[in-house]
C-alpha positions as YAML, in Angstrom:
chain: A
units: angstrom
residues:
- id: 1
  name: ARG
  ca: [-50.26, 11.98, 69.54]
- id: 2
  name: LEU
  ca: [-46.89, 11.34, 67.85]
- id: 3
  name: LEU
  ca: [-46.32, 8.41, 65.54]
- id: 4
  name: VAL
  ca: [-43.13, 6.36, 65.88]
- id: 5
  name: LEU
  ca: [-41.89, 5.34, 62.42]
- id: 6
  name: ASP
  ca: [-39.32, 2.79, 61.31]
- id: 7
  name: ASP
  ca: [-38.59, 2.88, 57.58]
- id: 8
  name: LYS
  ca: [-41.94, 4.63, 57.01]
- id: 9
  name: GLN
  ca: [-43.77, 1.88, 58.93]
- id: 10
  name: VAL
  ca: [-45.74, 2.79, 62.06]
- id: 11
  name: VAL
  ca: [-44.31, 0.82, 64.98]
- id: 12
  name: GLY
  ca: [-45.74, 2.79, 67.91]
- id: 13
  name: ILE
  ca: [-47.32, 5.92, 69.27]
- id: 14
  name: LEU
  ca: [-46.35, 8.45, 71.96]
- id: 15
  name: SER
  ca: [-48.61, 10.69, 73.98]
- id: 16
  name: SER
  ca: [-47.67, 14.00, 75.60]
- id: 17
  name: ILE
  ca: [-47.86, 12.23, 78.98]
- id: 18
  name: ASP
  ca: [-45.17, 9.75, 77.86]
- id: 19
  name: ILE
  ca: [-42.91, 12.59, 76.70]
- id: 20
  name: LEU
  ca: [-43.32, 14.55, 79.95]
- id: 21
  name: LYS
  ca: [-42.63, 11.38, 81.96]
- id: 22
  name: TYR
  ca: [-39.24, 10.86, 80.28]
- id: 23
  name: GLU
  ca: [-38.45, 14.57, 80.55]
- id: 24
  name: HIS
  ca: [-39.08, 14.56, 84.30]
- id: 25
  name: GLU
  ca: [-36.99, 11.39, 84.69]
- id: 26
  name: ASP
  ca: [-34.07, 13.10, 82.92]
- id: 27
  name: LYS
  ca: [-34.38, 16.17, 85.14]
- id: 28
  name: ASP
  ca: [-34.51, 14.02, 88.27]
- id: 29
  name: ASN
  ca: [-31.39, 12.10, 87.15]
- id: 30
  name: ILE
  ca: [-29.48, 15.31, 86.41]
- id: 31
  name: GLU
  ca: [-30.51, 16.84, 89.74]
- id: 32
  name: LEU
  ca: [-29.45, 13.69, 91.60]
- id: 33
  name: GLN
  ca: [-26.07, 13.66, 89.84]
- id: 34
  name: LEU
  ca: [-25.44, 17.31, 90.69]
- id: 35
  name: LYS
  ca: [-26.32, 16.73, 94.35]
- id: 36
  name: VAL
  ca: [-24.00, 13.72, 94.56]
- id: 37
  name: ILE
  ca: [-21.14, 15.56, 92.82]
- id: 38
  name: LEU
  ca: [-21.43, 18.76, 94.88]
- id: 39
  name: GLY
  ca: [-22.01, 16.76, 98.06]
- id: 40
  name: ASN
  ca: [-18.73, 14.86, 97.69]
- id: 41
  name: LEU
  ca: [-16.47, 17.74, 96.74]
- id: 42
  name: GLN
  ca: [-13.61, 18.44, 99.15]
- id: 43
  name: GLU
  ca: [-14.46, 22.14, 98.97]
- id: 44
  name: ALA
  ca: [-17.29, 23.43, 101.14]
- id: 45
  name: VAL
  ca: [-20.13, 24.44, 98.78]
- id: 46
  name: CYS
  ca: [-23.02, 26.72, 99.71]
- id: 47
  name: VAL
  ca: [-25.83, 27.89, 97.40]
- id: 48
  name: VAL
  ca: [-28.32, 30.66, 98.23]
- id: 49
  name: ASN
  ca: [-31.34, 32.03, 96.37]
- id: 50
  name: PRO
  ca: [-31.71, 35.74, 95.48]
- id: 51
  name: GLN
  ca: [-33.08, 36.44, 98.97]
- id: 52
  name: GLY
  ca: [-30.03, 34.92, 100.66]
- id: 53
  name: ILE
  ca: [-31.81, 31.75, 101.79]
- id: 54
  name: VAL
  ca: [-29.55, 28.68, 101.86]
- id: 55
  name: THR
  ca: [-30.71, 26.05, 99.37]
- id: 56
  name: PHE
  ca: [-27.65, 23.76, 99.39]
- id: 57
  name: TRP
  ca: [-25.02, 22.92, 102.03]
- id: 58
  name: ASN
  ca: [-22.68, 19.98, 101.40]
- id: 59
  name: ILE
  ca: [-20.89, 17.60, 103.78]
- id: 60
  name: SER
  ca: [-17.58, 19.49, 103.52]
- id: 61
  name: SER
  ca: [-19.40, 22.65, 104.71]
- id: 62
  name: GLU
  ca: [-20.67, 20.74, 107.74]
- id: 63
  name: LYS
  ca: [-17.13, 19.59, 108.60]
- id: 64
  name: LEU
  ca: [-15.56, 23.01, 108.01]
- id: 65
  name: TYR
  ca: [-18.05, 25.14, 109.93]
- id: 66
  name: GLY
  ca: [-19.64, 22.62, 112.30]
- id: 67
  name: ILE
  ca: [-23.16, 23.46, 111.11]
- id: 68
  name: LYS
  ca: [-25.49, 20.63, 110.09]
- id: 69
  name: ARG
  ca: [-27.36, 20.77, 106.79]
- id: 70
  name: ASP
  ca: [-30.74, 20.52, 108.55]
- id: 71
  name: GLU
  ca: [-29.91, 23.59, 110.62]
- id: 72
  name: ILE
  ca: [-28.94, 25.95, 107.80]
- id: 73
  name: VAL
  ca: [-30.82, 24.86, 104.66]
- id: 74
  name: GLY
  ca: [-33.97, 27.01, 104.38]
- id: 75
  name: ALA
  ca: [-32.61, 29.67, 106.74]
- id: 76
  name: PRO
  ca: [-31.10, 33.07, 105.85]
- id: 77
  name: ILE
  ca: [-27.33, 32.75, 105.64]
- id: 78
  name: GLN
  ca: [-27.03, 36.07, 107.45]
- id: 79
  name: GLU
  ca: [-28.21, 34.37, 110.68]
- id: 80
  name: PHE
  ca: [-25.10, 32.17, 110.65]
- id: 81
  name: PHE
  ca: [-22.63, 34.42, 108.81]
- id: 82
  name: PRO
  ca: [-23.54, 38.12, 109.14]
- id: 83
  name: ASN
  ca: [-20.68, 39.16, 106.86]
- id: 84
  name: ALA
  ca: [-21.04, 36.32, 104.37]
- id: 85
  name: LEU
  ca: [-19.29, 36.96, 101.07]
- id: 86
  name: LEU
  ca: [-22.30, 35.43, 99.32]
- id: 87
  name: LEU
  ca: [-24.47, 38.36, 100.45]
- id: 88
  name: LYS
  ca: [-21.94, 40.80, 99.03]
- id: 89
  name: ALA
  ca: [-21.83, 38.88, 95.74]
- id: 90
  name: LEU
  ca: [-25.66, 38.99, 95.57]
- id: 91
  name: LYS
  ca: [-25.88, 42.68, 96.40]
- id: 92
  name: GLU
  ca: [-23.12, 43.84, 94.06]
- id: 93
  name: ARG
  ca: [-23.77, 41.19, 91.38]
- id: 94
  name: ARG
  ca: [-20.06, 40.52, 90.99]
- id: 95
  name: SER
  ca: [-17.67, 37.66, 91.68]
- id: 96
  name: TYR
  ca: [-15.07, 37.44, 94.44]
- id: 97
  name: GLU
  ca: [-12.32, 34.88, 94.04]
- id: 98
  name: ASN
  ca: [-9.70, 33.37, 96.35]
- id: 99
  name: LEU
  ca: [-10.13, 35.64, 99.36]
- id: 100
  name: LYS
  ca: [-8.55, 34.42, 102.59]
- id: 101
  name: HIS
  ca: [-10.42, 34.48, 105.90]
- id: 102
  name: VAL
  ca: [-10.33, 32.73, 109.28]
- id: 103
  name: PRO
  ca: [-13.77, 31.31, 110.20]
- id: 104
  name: ARG
  ca: [-12.46, 29.90, 113.49]
- id: 105
  name: ASP
  ca: [-9.22, 29.67, 115.46]
- id: 106
  name: GLY
  ca: [-6.60, 27.59, 113.70]
- id: 107
  name: ALA
  ca: [-8.50, 27.46, 110.40]
- id: 108
  name: ASP
  ca: [-7.30, 29.23, 107.27]
- id: 109
  name: VAL
  ca: [-9.88, 29.26, 104.47]
- id: 110
  name: VAL
  ca: [-9.83, 30.54, 100.90]
- id: 111
  name: ILE
  ca: [-13.32, 31.46, 99.68]
- id: 112
  name: SER
  ca: [-14.83, 32.37, 96.31]
- id: 113
  name: ALA
  ca: [-18.39, 33.65, 95.76]
- id: 114
  name: ILE
  ca: [-20.08, 33.92, 92.37]
- id: 115
  name: PRO
  ca: [-23.56, 35.29, 91.52]
- id: 116
  name: LEU
  ca: [-25.67, 33.00, 89.31]
- id: 117
  name: PHE
  ca: [-27.57, 34.37, 86.32]
- id: 118
  name: HIS
  ca: [-30.03, 32.71, 83.97]
- id: 119
  name: LYS
  ca: [-31.13, 34.62, 80.88]
- id: 120
  name: GLY
  ca: [-29.91, 37.82, 82.51]
- id: 121
  name: GLU
  ca: [-31.88, 37.27, 85.71]
- id: 122
  name: LEU
  ca: [-30.19, 36.78, 89.10]
- id: 123
  name: ILE
  ca: [-31.24, 33.38, 90.45]
- id: 124
  name: GLY
  ca: [-28.85, 33.09, 93.40]
- id: 125
  name: ALA
  ca: [-25.19, 32.71, 94.28]
- id: 126
  name: VAL
  ca: [-22.71, 29.92, 95.08]
- id: 127
  name: SER
  ca: [-19.60, 29.92, 97.24]
- id: 128
  name: THR
  ca: [-16.73, 27.44, 97.52]
- id: 129
  name: ASP
  ca: [-14.55, 27.41, 100.61]
- id: 130
  name: ARG
  ca: [-11.25, 25.54, 100.70]
- id: 131
  name: ASP
  ca: [-9.56, 24.76, 104.00]
- id: 132
  name: ILE
  ca: [-5.84, 25.47, 103.55]
- id: 133
  name: SER
  ca: [-4.90, 25.02, 107.22]
- id: 134
  name: GLU
  ca: [-2.94, 21.83, 106.46]
- id: 135
  name: ILE
  ca: [-1.16, 23.50, 103.54]
- id: 136
  name: THR
  ca: [-0.30, 26.48, 105.75]
- id: 137
  name: ASN
  ca: [1.05, 24.20, 108.49]
- id: 138
  name: LEU
  ca: [3.10, 22.21, 105.96]
- id: 139
  name: TYR
  ca: [4.50, 25.45, 104.51]
- id: 140
  name: MET
  ca: [5.52, 26.67, 107.96]
- id: 141
  name: GLU
  ca: [7.12, 23.31, 108.73]
- id: 142
  name: LEU
  ca: [8.95, 23.42, 105.41]
- id: 143
  name: GLU
  ca: [10.24, 26.92, 106.20]
- id: 144
  name: ARG
  ca: [11.51, 25.71, 109.58]
- id: 145
  name: GLU
  ca: [13.29, 22.74, 107.99]
- id: 146
  name: LYS
  ca: [14.66, 25.04, 105.29]
- id: 147
  name: SER
  ca: [16.14, 27.29, 107.96]
- id: 148
  name: LYS
  ca: [17.77, 24.26, 109.60]
- id: 149
  name: VAL
  ca: [19.24, 23.13, 106.28]
- id: 150
  name: GLU
  ca: [20.57, 26.63, 105.57]
- id: 151
  name: LEU
  ca: [22.16, 26.74, 109.01]
- id: 152
  name: LEU
  ca: [23.76, 23.31, 108.52]
- id: 153
  name: ASN
  ca: [24.91, 24.36, 105.05]
- id: 154
  name: GLN
  ca: [26.61, 27.44, 106.49]
- id: 155
  name: GLU
  ca: [28.26, 25.35, 109.19]
- id: 156
  name: MET
  ca: [29.45, 22.84, 106.58]
- id: 157
  name: LYS
  ca: [30.86, 25.61, 104.40]
- id: 158
  name: GLN
  ca: [32.70, 27.00, 107.41]
- id: 159
  name: ILE
  ca: [34.18, 23.60, 108.22]
- id: 160
  name: THR
  ca: [35.09, 23.04, 104.56]
- id: 161
  name: SER
  ca: [36.67, 26.47, 104.18]
- id: 162
  name: ASN
  ca: [38.88, 25.83, 107.20]
- id: 163
  name: LYS
  ca: [39.87, 22.35, 106.01]
- id: 164
  name: PHE
  ca: [40.33, 22.99, 102.28]
- id: 165
  name: SER
  ca: [42.18, 26.28, 102.12]
- id: 166
  name: PHE
  ca: [45.57, 26.92, 100.53]
- id: 167
  name: SER
  ca: [47.06, 27.41, 104.00]
- id: 168
  name: ASN
  ca: [46.32, 23.75, 104.78]
- id: 169
  name: ILE
  ca: [48.17, 22.37, 101.75]
- id: 170
  name: ILE
  ca: [51.35, 20.80, 103.09]
- id: 171
  name: GLY
  ca: [54.56, 21.06, 101.07]
- id: 172
  name: LYS
  ca: [57.56, 23.35, 100.52]
- id: 173
  name: SER
  ca: [58.91, 22.32, 97.14]
- id: 174
  name: ASN
  ca: [59.33, 24.98, 94.47]
- id: 175
  name: GLY
  ca: [56.95, 23.15, 92.13]
- id: 176
  name: LEU
  ca: [54.20, 23.04, 94.75]
- id: 177
  name: LYS
  ca: [54.70, 26.70, 95.67]
- id: 178
  name: GLU
  ca: [54.53, 27.71, 92.02]
- id: 179
  name: ALA
  ca: [51.35, 25.67, 91.51]
- id: 180
  name: MET
  ca: [49.76, 27.32, 94.56]
- id: 181
  name: ASN
  ca: [50.66, 30.82, 93.33]
- id: 182
  name: VAL
  ca: [49.10, 30.14, 89.93]
- id: 183
  name: ALA
  ca: [46.02, 28.60, 91.59]
- id: 184
  name: LYS
  ca: [45.55, 31.63, 93.88]
- id: 185
  name: GLN
  ca: [45.75, 34.01, 90.92]
- id: 186
  name: VAL
  ca: [43.25, 32.09, 88.80]
- id: 187
  name: ALA
  ca: [40.89, 31.47, 91.75]
- id: 188
  name: LYS
  ca: [39.60, 35.05, 91.73]
- id: 189
  name: THR
  ca: [38.58, 34.79, 88.07]
- id: 190
  name: ASP
  ca: [35.81, 32.79, 86.43]
- id: 191
  name: ALA
  ca: [38.25, 30.96, 84.16]
- id: 192
  name: THR
  ca: [37.80, 27.25, 83.59]
- id: 193
  name: VAL
  ca: [40.66, 25.35, 85.22]
- id: 194
  name: LEU
  ca: [42.38, 22.08, 84.29]
- id: 195
  name: ILE
  ca: [44.51, 20.39, 86.94]
- id: 196
  name: THR
  ca: [46.81, 17.57, 85.80]
- id: 197
  name: GLY
  ca: [48.89, 15.21, 87.86]
- id: 198
  name: GLU
  ca: [49.28, 11.62, 88.92]
- id: 199
  name: SER
  ca: [46.75, 9.93, 91.20]
- id: 200
  name: GLY
  ca: [47.17, 10.89, 94.85]
- id: 201
  name: THR
  ca: [48.93, 14.21, 94.24]
- id: 202
  name: GLY
  ca: [46.03, 16.32, 95.63]
- id: 203
  name: LYS
  ca: [44.16, 17.49, 92.55]
- id: 204
  name: GLU
  ca: [40.82, 17.61, 94.38]
- id: 205
  name: VAL
  ca: [42.45, 19.37, 97.34]
- id: 206
  name: PHE
  ca: [43.66, 22.08, 94.95]
- id: 207
  name: SER
  ca: [40.24, 22.33, 93.30]
- id: 208
  name: ARG
  ca: [38.49, 22.80, 96.65]
- id: 209
  name: ALA
  ca: [41.06, 25.40, 97.68]
- id: 210
  name: ILE
  ca: [40.45, 27.29, 94.42]
- id: 211
  name: HIS
  ca: [36.70, 27.20, 95.11]
- id: 212
  name: GLN
  ca: [37.16, 28.55, 98.65]
- id: 213
  name: GLU
  ca: [39.54, 31.28, 97.44]
- id: 214
  name: SER
  ca: [37.12, 32.30, 94.66]
- id: 215
  name: GLY
  ca: [34.49, 33.50, 97.13]
- id: 216
  name: ARG
  ca: [31.67, 31.94, 95.10]
- id: 217
  name: LYS
  ca: [28.53, 31.53, 97.22]
- id: 218
  name: GLY
  ca: [27.32, 28.30, 95.62]
- id: 219
  name: ASN
  ca: [28.29, 24.73, 96.43]
- id: 220
  name: PHE
  ca: [31.33, 22.71, 95.42]
- id: 221
  name: VAL
  ca: [29.92, 19.70, 93.52]
- id: 222
  name: PRO
  ca: [32.37, 16.90, 92.62]
- id: 223
  name: VAL
  ca: [31.71, 14.40, 89.82]
- id: 224
  name: ASN
  ca: [33.91, 11.39, 89.09]
- id: 225
  name: CYS
  ca: [33.57, 11.01, 85.31]
- id: 226
  name: SER
  ca: [35.20, 7.58, 85.27]
- id: 227
  name: ALA
  ca: [32.80, 6.12, 87.87]
- id: 228
  name: ILE
  ca: [29.57, 6.96, 85.99]
- id: 229
  name: PRO
  ca: [28.47, 4.79, 83.02]
- id: 230
  name: ALA
  ca: [28.63, 6.64, 79.71]
- id: 231
  name: ASN
  ca: [24.88, 6.28, 79.09]
- id: 232
  name: LEU
  ca: [24.07, 7.92, 82.44]
- id: 233
  name: LEU
  ca: [26.62, 10.71, 82.43]
- id: 234
  name: GLU
  ca: [24.44, 13.16, 80.46]
- id: 235
  name: SER
  ca: [21.47, 12.82, 82.82]
- id: 236
  name: GLU
  ca: [23.83, 13.01, 85.81]
- id: 237
  name: LEU
  ca: [25.32, 16.31, 84.61]
- id: 238
  name: PHE
  ca: [22.30, 17.97, 83.01]
- id: 239
  name: GLY
  ca: [19.39, 16.32, 84.82]
- id: 240
  name: TYR
  ca: [16.22, 14.99, 83.22]
- id: 241
  name: VAL
  ca: [12.48, 15.53, 83.09]
- id: 242
  name: GLU
  ca: [9.63, 13.13, 83.85]
- id: 243
  name: GLY
  ca: [9.40, 10.28, 81.34]
- id: 244
  name: ALA
  ca: [12.79, 11.03, 79.75]
- id: 245
  name: PHE
  ca: [13.73, 7.35, 79.92]
- id: 246
  name: THR
  ca: [12.72, 4.08, 81.57]
- id: 247
  name: GLY
  ca: [13.25, 4.30, 85.31]
- id: 248
  name: ALA
  ca: [13.30, 8.12, 85.38]
- id: 249
  name: HIS
  ca: [12.06, 9.68, 88.61]
- id: 250
  name: ARG
  ca: [8.42, 10.68, 88.39]
- id: 251
  name: LYS
  ca: [9.10, 14.38, 88.95]
- id: 252
  name: GLY
  ca: [12.39, 14.52, 87.08]
- id: 253
  name: ARG
  ca: [15.70, 15.44, 88.65]
- id: 254
  name: ALA
  ca: [18.15, 18.32, 88.66]
- id: 255
  name: GLY
  ca: [21.65, 17.64, 87.32]
- id: 256
  name: LYS
  ca: [25.02, 18.48, 88.81]
- id: 257
  name: PHE
  ca: [25.21, 21.71, 86.81]
- id: 258
  name: GLU
  ca: [22.06, 23.01, 88.48]
- id: 259
  name: LEU
  ca: [23.28, 21.91, 91.91]
- id: 260
  name: ALA
  ca: [26.54, 23.77, 91.30]
- id: 261
  name: ASN
  ca: [24.81, 26.96, 90.10]
- id: 262
  name: GLY
  ca: [26.63, 29.92, 91.63]
- id: 263
  name: GLY
  ca: [29.41, 27.59, 92.77]
- id: 264
  name: THR
  ca: [31.94, 25.16, 91.30]
- id: 265
  name: LEU
  ca: [31.52, 21.92, 89.38]
- id: 266
  name: PHE
  ca: [34.56, 19.66, 89.75]
- id: 267
  name: LEU
  ca: [34.90, 17.11, 86.94]
- id: 268
  name: ASP
  ca: [37.41, 14.56, 88.13]
- id: 269
  name: GLU
  ca: [39.03, 12.16, 85.64]
- id: 270
  name: ILE
  ca: [37.85, 14.31, 82.73]
- id: 271
  name: GLY
  ca: [40.15, 12.34, 80.44]
- id: 272
  name: ASP
  ca: [37.81, 9.33, 80.77]
- id: 273
  name: MET
  ca: [34.74, 11.24, 79.62]
- id: 274
  name: PRO
  ca: [33.35, 9.95, 76.26]
- id: 275
  name: LEU
  ca: [34.10, 12.19, 73.28]
- id: 276
  name: LEU
  ca: [30.40, 12.72, 72.51]
- id: 277
  name: MET
  ca: [29.83, 13.96, 76.06]
- id: 278
  name: GLN
  ca: [32.83, 16.26, 75.75]
- id: 279
  name: ALA
  ca: [31.20, 17.90, 72.73]
- id: 280
  name: LYS
  ca: [27.99, 18.50, 74.70]
- id: 281
  name: LEU
  ca: [30.03, 19.87, 77.59]
- id: 282
  name: LEU
  ca: [31.77, 22.28, 75.23]
- id: 283
  name: ARG
  ca: [28.40, 23.84, 74.30]
- id: 284
  name: VAL
  ca: [27.70, 24.48, 77.98]
- id: 285
  name: LEU
  ca: [31.10, 26.10, 78.45]
- id: 286
  name: GLN
  ca: [30.42, 28.38, 75.47]
- id: 287
  name: ASP
  ca: [26.81, 29.37, 76.21]
- id: 288
  name: GLY
  ca: [26.28, 28.70, 79.93]
- id: 289
  name: ILE
  ca: [22.99, 26.98, 79.02]
- id: 290
  name: ILE
  ca: [21.96, 23.39, 79.68]
- id: 291
  name: TYR
  ca: [19.00, 21.28, 78.61]
- id: 292
  name: ARG
  ca: [17.64, 18.53, 80.80]
- id: 293
  name: VAL
  ca: [17.40, 15.16, 79.07]
- id: 294
  name: GLY
  ca: [13.97, 14.94, 77.42]
- id: 295
  name: SER
  ca: [13.37, 18.70, 77.50]
- id: 296
  name: GLY
  ca: [13.87, 21.53, 75.03]
- id: 297
  name: LYS
  ca: [13.65, 24.23, 77.71]
- id: 298
  name: PRO
  ca: [16.96, 26.07, 78.19]
- id: 299
  name: ILE
  ca: [18.26, 26.54, 81.75]
- id: 300
  name: LYS
  ca: [20.83, 29.26, 82.41]
- id: 301
  name: VAL
  ca: [23.55, 28.17, 84.85]
- id: 302
  name: ASP
  ca: [26.54, 29.91, 86.38]
- id: 303
  name: ALA
  ca: [28.83, 27.06, 87.41]
- id: 304
  name: ARG
  ca: [32.59, 27.48, 87.37]
- id: 305
  name: ILE
  ca: [34.27, 24.38, 85.91]
- id: 306
  name: ILE
  ca: [37.38, 22.84, 87.42]
- id: 307
  name: ALA
  ca: [38.52, 19.62, 85.74]
- id: 308
  name: ALA
  ca: [41.25, 17.17, 86.69]
- id: 309
  name: THR
  ca: [42.90, 14.15, 85.11]
- id: 310
  name: ASN
  ca: [45.82, 11.81, 85.69]
- id: 311
  name: ARG
  ca: [46.08, 11.04, 81.97]
- id: 312
  name: ASP
  ca: [48.46, 12.68, 79.50]
- id: 313
  name: LEU
  ca: [45.93, 14.60, 77.42]
- id: 314
  name: HIS
  ca: [48.54, 15.62, 74.83]
- id: 315
  name: ASP
  ca: [49.16, 11.96, 74.04]
...
């Protein structure tokens, strides 16, 4: 008998039967919780004893393999799966993780099998099988759509190259010819370009022609600096990460610099860009590194800058 004391006063007594009763209740509760948890996992879970007899088979296993729990629990797993990875894990006493196999037509499964030890003694093994058929199908669909996008992108580049080449710029004046000669020479370099001129004189046409002549494989990405609010310009150019500011997209967003990687970033109306933003842009021109808003992770970019303005920058 065990006395129950409260401030040195006897308030009760416990027998060994009482203690065992609570101990068994705790074990029953824990066992019930484990069964409920394992039974509701999305992964198919199978447990065998050291002899390879199935002791647990959850609902996901029934759905994946079409075998009812009553049929397989208590039976040797070898009768249902002669080459079961669980048997190999038991025999070799080692774990196998993330091995792909096809249990039936149209089903791709990733399986892991782990031997179970208690105080150095082998007490069984457990396997988890994850059906990745849907993921595989989505990946294949994504690859098909990606191929379509790449094909459309190539077609668009072809159309753009035909439309925005130097040969399509109309004009015979000496000033225009001189500007075209300079543009053709600088196009083959990686030099940053500034195009000045009044509105409507074809600054963007020249910038696109320079991009086409440069042979850069990336995209031509135009940005109108005067049309974007000053407080949004940084995130528009450099992108942002999740939670960078109120209203930010949940997964973050790439900026124009990243979209123009390997290509050309055209900054139209650069003269209207705030001075603070110009200072941040200068760092990118010097280092070729950007930081998304809200992130300290550097991102290396290779975007050729072409800027244009109708303002007199000297003034």
